[in-house]
Coordinates of C-alpha atoms in Angstrom, one line a residue:
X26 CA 70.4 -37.2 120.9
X27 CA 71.7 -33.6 120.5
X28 CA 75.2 -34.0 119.1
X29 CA 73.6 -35.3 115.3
X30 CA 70.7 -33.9 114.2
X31 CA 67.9 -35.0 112.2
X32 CA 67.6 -33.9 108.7
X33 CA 64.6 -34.5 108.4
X34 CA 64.0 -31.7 111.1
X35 CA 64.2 -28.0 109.6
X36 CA 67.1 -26.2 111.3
X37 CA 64.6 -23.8 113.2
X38 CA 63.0 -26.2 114.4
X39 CA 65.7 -28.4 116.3
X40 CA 66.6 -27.4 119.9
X41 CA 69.4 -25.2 120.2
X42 CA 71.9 -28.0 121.7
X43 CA 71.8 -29.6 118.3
X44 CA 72.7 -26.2 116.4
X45 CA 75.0 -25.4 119.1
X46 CA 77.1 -29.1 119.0
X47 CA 76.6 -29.0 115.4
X48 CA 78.4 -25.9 114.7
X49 CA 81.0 -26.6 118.0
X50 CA 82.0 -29.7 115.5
X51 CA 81.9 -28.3 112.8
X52 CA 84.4 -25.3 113.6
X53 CA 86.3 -27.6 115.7
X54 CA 86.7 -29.9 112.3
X55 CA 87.3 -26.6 110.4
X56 CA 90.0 -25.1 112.5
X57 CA 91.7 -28.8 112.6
X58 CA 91.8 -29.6 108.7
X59 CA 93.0 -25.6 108.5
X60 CA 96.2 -25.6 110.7
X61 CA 99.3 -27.4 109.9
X62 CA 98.7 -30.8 111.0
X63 CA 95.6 -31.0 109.2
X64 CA 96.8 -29.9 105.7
X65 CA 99.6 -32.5 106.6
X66 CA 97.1 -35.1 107.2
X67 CA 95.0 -34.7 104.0
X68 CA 98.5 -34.5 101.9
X69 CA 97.4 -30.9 100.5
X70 CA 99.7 -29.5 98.4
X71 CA 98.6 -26.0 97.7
X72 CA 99.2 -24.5 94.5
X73 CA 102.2 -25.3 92.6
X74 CA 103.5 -25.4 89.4
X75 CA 103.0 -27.8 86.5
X76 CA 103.2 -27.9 82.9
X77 CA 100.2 -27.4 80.8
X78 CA 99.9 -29.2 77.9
X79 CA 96.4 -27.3 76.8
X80 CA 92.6 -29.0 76.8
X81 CA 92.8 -32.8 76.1
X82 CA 91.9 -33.8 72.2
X83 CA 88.7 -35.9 73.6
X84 CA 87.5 -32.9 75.9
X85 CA 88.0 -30.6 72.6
X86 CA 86.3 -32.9 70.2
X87 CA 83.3 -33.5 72.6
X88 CA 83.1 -29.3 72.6
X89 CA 83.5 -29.5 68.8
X90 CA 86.7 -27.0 69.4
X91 CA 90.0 -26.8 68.1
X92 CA 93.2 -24.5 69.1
X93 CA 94.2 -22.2 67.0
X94 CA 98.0 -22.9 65.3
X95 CA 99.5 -20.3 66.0
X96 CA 98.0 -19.6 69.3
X97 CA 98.7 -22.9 70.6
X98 CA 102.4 -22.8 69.4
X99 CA 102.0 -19.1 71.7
X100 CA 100.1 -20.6 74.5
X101 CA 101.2 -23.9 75.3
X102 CA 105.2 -23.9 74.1
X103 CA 107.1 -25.4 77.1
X104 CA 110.0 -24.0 76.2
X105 CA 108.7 -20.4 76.5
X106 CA 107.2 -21.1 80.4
X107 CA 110.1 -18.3 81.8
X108 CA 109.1 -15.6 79.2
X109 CA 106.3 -13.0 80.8
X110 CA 103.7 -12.3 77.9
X111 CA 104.0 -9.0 76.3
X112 CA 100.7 -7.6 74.5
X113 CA 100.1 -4.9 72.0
X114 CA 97.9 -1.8 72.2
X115 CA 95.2 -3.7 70.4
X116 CA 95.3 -6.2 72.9
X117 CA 97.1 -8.9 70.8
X118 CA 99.6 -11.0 72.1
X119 CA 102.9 -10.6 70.6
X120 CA 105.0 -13.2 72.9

């Protein structure tokens, strides 16, 4: 049939009808899951805040990494989430 191809056909070698109802279905699928009742069907979110709690222990350890102190009281303090980071002229960060 036309409207699925066969894979094990290389694309320039299937009749155009296949490309053509291939790529009709596949836009037609793209343009659906990209409007509004599409995100609302696959329950996307889009990006929104969380809180970050850092790299998991176990993915660290299998890495054989560890957070610095004093970065990680920096980096992943919850209670400092509103503040905007402020660096020095070396590049260090001071907040």
């Amino acid at each position: 049939g036309i409207a699925y191809y066969d894979p094990e056909v290389p694309g320039n070698e299937r009749p155009f009808e296949v490309n053509f109802f291939s790529l009709v279905r596949n836009l037609t699928m793209t343009g659906f899951y990209t409007s509004k009742i599409g995100i609302e069907e696959i329950g996307y979110k889009g990006n929104q805040p969380n809180v970050w709690d850092g790299v998991p222990q176990d993915v660290l350890d299998q890495h054989g990494v560890a957070y610095d102190e004093e970065w990680l009281a920096k980096c992943v303090d919850q209670s400092q989430r509103g503040v905007i980071a402020e660096w020095d002229d070396q590049g260090n960060l001071l907040t």
